Short mmCIF file of C-alpha atoms in Angstrom, two decimals:
data_model
loop_
_atom_site.label_atom_id
_atom_site.label_comp_id
_atom_site.label_asym_id
_atom_site.label_seq_id
_atom_site.Cartn_x
_atom_site.Cartn_y
_atom_site.Cartn_z
CA MET P 6 0.11 -0.02 -0.24
CA ASP P 7 1.95 3.12 -1.06
CA ARG P 8 1.07 6.39 0.70
CA LEU P 9 -1.52 7.88 -1.14
CA ASP P 10 -3.53 5.14 -0.10
CA GLU P 11 -2.95 5.15 3.18
CA LYS P 12 -3.81 8.52 3.56
CA ALA P 13 -6.84 7.90 1.89
CA LEU P 14 -7.93 5.23 4.09
CA VAL P 15 -7.25 6.36 7.49
CA GLY P 16 -9.20 9.92 6.53
CA GLU P 17 -12.55 8.03 5.45
CA THR P 18 -11.90 5.73 8.49
CA ALA P 19 -11.90 9.56 10.70
CA ALA P 20 -15.07 10.54 9.06
CA ILE P 21 -16.50 6.87 9.19
CA GLN P 22 -16.41 6.79 13.24
CA TYR P 23 -16.38 10.14 14.43
CA VAL P 24 -18.28 12.31 12.38
CA LYS P 25 -21.99 11.68 13.22
CA ASP P 26 -25.18 13.91 12.17
CA GLY P 27 -25.50 16.98 13.12
CA MET P 28 -22.28 17.73 14.05
CA THR P 29 -20.10 20.76 13.60
CA VAL P 30 -16.37 19.44 12.30
CA GLY P 31 -13.16 20.70 12.40
CA LEU P 32 -11.77 20.91 8.66
CA GLY P 33 -7.97 19.95 8.52
CA THR P 34 -5.40 21.06 5.95
CA GLY P 35 -3.27 19.25 3.95
CA SER P 36 -3.36 15.83 1.77
CA THR P 37 -4.53 13.48 4.31
CA ALA P 38 -7.39 15.86 5.44
CA TYR P 39 -8.49 16.18 2.23
CA TYR P 40 -9.95 12.85 2.01
CA VAL P 41 -11.70 13.59 5.01
CA ILE P 42 -13.42 15.47 3.94
CA LYS P 43 -14.16 14.02 0.27
CA LYS P 44 -16.30 12.02 2.47
CA MET P 45 -17.63 14.31 4.47
CA GLY P 46 -19.09 15.44 1.44
CA GLU P 47 -20.19 11.87 0.51
CA MET P 48 -21.90 11.79 3.80
CA ILE P 49 -23.80 15.04 2.91
CA LYS P 50 -25.02 13.62 -0.17
CA GLU P 51 -26.23 10.35 1.63
CA GLY P 52 -28.29 12.93 3.59
CA MET P 53 -26.12 14.13 6.96
CA GLU P 54 -26.47 17.34 8.26
CA LEU P 55 -23.15 18.42 8.81
CA LYS P 56 -21.53 21.63 9.46
CA GLY P 57 -17.67 22.65 8.92
CA VAL P 58 -14.79 25.61 10.31
CA ALA P 59 -12.05 25.41 7.79
CA THR P 60 -8.13 25.90 9.27
CA SER P 61 -7.11 27.42 6.28
CA LYS P 62 -8.56 28.94 3.39
CA ALA P 63 -7.39 26.28 1.28
CA THR P 64 -9.79 24.14 3.28
CA GLU P 65 -12.47 26.92 2.85
CA LYS P 66 -12.68 26.40 -0.76
CA LEU P 67 -12.12 22.40 -0.94
CA ALA P 68 -15.54 22.03 1.84
CA ARG P 69 -17.65 24.47 -0.44
CA GLU P 70 -16.73 22.01 -3.57
CA TYR P 71 -17.88 19.36 -1.71
CA GLY P 72 -20.99 20.50 -0.10
CA ILE P 73 -20.56 21.48 3.47
CA GLN P 74 -21.62 24.09 4.74
CA LEU P 75 -19.22 26.47 6.71
CA VAL P 76 -19.21 28.49 9.67
CA ASP P 77 -17.12 31.15 11.41
CA ILE P 78 -14.97 30.21 14.59
CA ASN P 79 -16.59 32.36 16.66
CA GLU P 80 -20.08 31.01 16.17
CA VAL P 81 -19.75 28.45 17.70
CA GLU P 82 -18.58 27.64 21.25
CA GLU P 83 -17.09 24.06 20.78
CA LEU P 84 -17.15 21.86 18.13
CA ASP P 85 -17.96 17.92 18.34
CA VAL P 86 -14.45 16.92 16.74
CA ALA P 87 -11.53 18.21 14.85
CA ILE P 88 -9.65 15.90 11.90
CA ASP P 89 -6.24 17.06 10.84
CA GLY P 90 -3.59 15.62 9.74
CA ALA P 91 0.22 15.99 11.75
CA ASP P 92 3.92 16.46 9.98
CA GLU P 93 4.97 13.88 12.77
CA ILE P 94 3.39 12.13 16.29
CA ASP P 95 5.03 10.26 18.35
CA ALA P 96 4.20 7.81 20.98
CA ASN P 97 3.27 10.32 23.45
CA PHE P 98 0.54 11.55 21.08
CA PHE P 99 3.05 15.11 20.81
CA ALA P 100 2.75 15.97 17.05
CA ILE P 101 4.46 18.89 15.08
CA LYS P 102 2.17 20.35 12.39
CA GLY P 103 2.30 23.77 10.52
CA GLY P 104 3.68 22.49 7.12
CA GLY P 105 1.12 23.55 5.62
CA GLY P 106 1.36 26.75 7.09
CA ALA P 107 -1.90 26.98 9.01
CA LEU P 108 -0.47 25.57 12.49
CA LEU P 109 -2.32 28.66 14.06
CA ARG P 110 -5.45 28.03 12.97
CA GLU P 111 -4.75 24.29 13.17
CA LYS P 112 -4.39 24.87 17.07
CA ILE P 113 -7.04 27.32 17.17
CA ILE P 114 -9.81 24.80 16.39
CA ALA P 115 -8.20 21.98 17.79
CA SER P 116 -8.32 23.82 21.13
CA ALA P 117 -12.14 24.39 20.81
CA ALA P 118 -12.74 20.56 19.48
CA LYS P 119 -14.23 18.47 22.69
CA THR P 120 -12.31 15.44 20.43
CA PHE P 121 -9.18 16.01 18.38
CA VAL P 122 -8.51 13.24 15.92
CA VAL P 123 -5.06 12.64 14.04
CA VAL P 124 -4.84 11.21 10.85
CA ALA P 125 -1.74 10.26 9.42
CA ASP P 126 0.17 7.38 7.68
CA GLY P 127 2.36 5.39 9.22
CA SER P 128 5.46 7.57 7.97
CA LYS P 129 4.58 10.00 10.23
CA LYS P 130 5.12 8.28 12.87
CA VAL P 131 8.42 8.65 15.28
CA GLN P 132 10.07 7.99 17.76
CA SER P 133 11.33 11.33 19.10
CA LEU P 134 10.23 14.64 17.23
CA GLY P 135 12.88 16.16 15.45
CA GLN P 136 13.18 15.11 12.07
CA PHE P 137 10.86 17.08 10.25
CA PRO P 138 11.47 20.92 10.82
CA LEU P 139 9.43 22.58 13.75
CA PRO P 140 7.48 25.73 12.02
CA VAL P 141 7.09 28.97 13.97
CA GLU P 142 4.52 31.47 12.78
CA VAL P 143 5.68 34.91 13.81
CA VAL P 144 4.97 38.53 12.80
CA PRO P 145 6.55 40.40 10.08
CA PHE P 146 7.78 43.38 12.14
CA GLY P 147 11.09 42.84 13.53
CA TYR P 148 10.88 39.05 12.29
CA LYS P 149 14.65 38.71 12.26
CA GLN P 150 15.29 39.51 15.51
CA THR P 151 12.75 37.18 16.42
CA GLU P 152 14.46 34.60 13.84
CA ARG P 153 17.88 35.48 15.77
CA ALA P 154 15.91 34.96 19.26
CA ILE P 155 14.86 31.31 18.51
CA ARG P 156 18.54 30.41 16.94
CA LYS P 157 19.63 30.43 19.87
CA LEU P 158 17.40 27.68 21.42
CA GLY P 159 20.34 25.37 19.01
CA CYS P 160 18.20 25.16 15.86
CA LYS P 161 19.02 26.24 12.11
CA THR P 162 16.59 28.12 11.43
CA GLU P 163 15.03 28.75 7.63
CA MET P 164 12.59 31.49 6.70
CA ARG P 165 9.64 29.84 4.53
CA PHE P 166 9.63 31.26 0.99
CA LYS P 167 6.73 30.23 -1.70
CA ASP P 168 7.31 31.80 -5.46
CA ASP P 169 11.05 33.50 -4.40
CA LYS P 170 8.94 35.62 -1.53
CA LEU P 171 8.64 35.27 2.04
CA TYR P 172 5.68 33.08 2.81
CA VAL P 173 2.54 34.78 4.21
CA THR P 174 -0.13 33.06 6.31
CA ASP P 175 -3.27 33.17 6.20
CA ASN P 176 -3.03 35.20 9.07
CA GLY P 177 -0.24 37.69 7.41
CA ASN P 178 2.49 36.43 9.35
CA TYR P 179 5.80 34.55 8.50
CA ILE P 180 6.83 31.40 9.14
CA VAL P 181 10.76 30.32 10.64
CA ASP P 182 11.22 26.61 9.73
CA CYS P 183 13.37 25.49 12.77
CA SER P 184 15.78 22.41 12.65
CA PHE P 185 16.73 20.40 15.73
CA PRO P 186 19.19 18.22 16.09
CA SER P 187 16.14 16.45 18.19
CA ILE P 188 13.49 17.66 20.12
CA GLN P 189 13.62 15.87 24.01
CA ASN P 190 11.34 17.77 26.05
CA PRO P 191 8.80 19.02 23.54
CA SER P 192 6.54 20.59 26.44
CA GLN P 193 9.70 22.45 28.00
CA LEU P 194 10.51 23.79 24.07
CA HIS P 195 6.72 24.34 23.37
CA GLU P 196 6.62 27.30 26.26
CA THR P 197 10.17 28.49 25.74
CA LEU P 198 9.32 29.36 21.76
CA ASN P 199 5.62 30.69 23.02
CA ASN P 200 8.11 33.08 25.26
CA ILE P 201 10.03 34.73 22.63
CA VAL P 202 8.79 38.21 22.08
CA GLY P 203 7.54 37.87 17.91
CA VAL P 204 6.35 34.73 18.15
CA VAL P 205 2.96 34.45 17.74
CA GLU P 206 1.90 30.44 17.64
CA ASN P 207 4.69 27.30 17.20
CA GLY P 208 3.79 24.02 15.46
CA LEU P 209 3.91 21.73 18.43
CA PHE P 210 0.89 20.19 19.45
CA ILE P 211 1.43 18.96 23.22
CA HIS P 212 -1.30 17.06 25.04
CA MET P 213 -4.22 18.18 22.61
CA VAL P 214 -4.40 14.48 20.12
CA ASP P 215 -7.23 12.81 21.65
CA VAL P 216 -7.33 10.19 18.86
CA LEU P 217 -4.71 8.99 17.23
CA ILE P 218 -5.44 6.94 13.18
CA SER P 219 -3.14 5.57 11.36
CA VAL P 220 -1.83 2.29 9.61
CA ASP P 221 0.58 -0.49 11.04
CA LYS P 222 3.26 -2.28 9.75
CA GLN P 223 0.35 -4.97 8.18
CA HIS P 224 -1.19 -2.15 6.59
CA GLU P 225 -4.27 -2.24 8.64
CA ILE P 226 -6.05 0.16 10.27
CA SER P 227 -4.85 1.49 13.61
CA VAL P 228 -6.91 3.43 15.82
CA ASP P 229 -5.30 4.16 19.15
CA ILE P 230 -6.90 6.38 21.98
CA ALA P 231 -4.06 9.19 24.11
CA LYS P 232 -3.70 8.22 27.56
CA ARG P 233 -3.91 10.93 29.89
#
């Protein structure tokens, strides 16, 4: 089974198992979340009533294409469930997200959900975080100063570019991609990064993931519940 098949399998499984009639669902961003949205579109065609809150402008566009009614995050007290992908996730259910540039909105929506489900192909499961560069969203004003402060934590930093221009998030900010040799203490790093002036948020999702739906070595669906 290739990665594309795995993404489709875990995305569809998440929608089938965790999305129920009448729910308001946090809609993730990225290639695996695409299959969740696609499946939800099929469910709506079959008669389900579902609403969605998108984590990015790209997801908004995709959701509309599949007939999902969108609501503003400010109009709901909480979401029934949020389903999103991850760039890495370890055995403690700590994850790195933000490869698609939507980490701040993804974290706001995950925080608002009763249940946060991560869907990931087998390649995303790691022993320890850090192989994937950690995205950090920073304000444009003084971004070089902020990048220098982040670099003092022992990582190599690189400003994210798109089409030869600094990448701008949906929130009007920049992203610094940070390559650490390894991340031994994700909780401490999360707190340290967010205390740097100019940092808006970072891509470490600590104690947020409730369910991980992935594919095991036998290419079978694995549904794991976080123990807190």
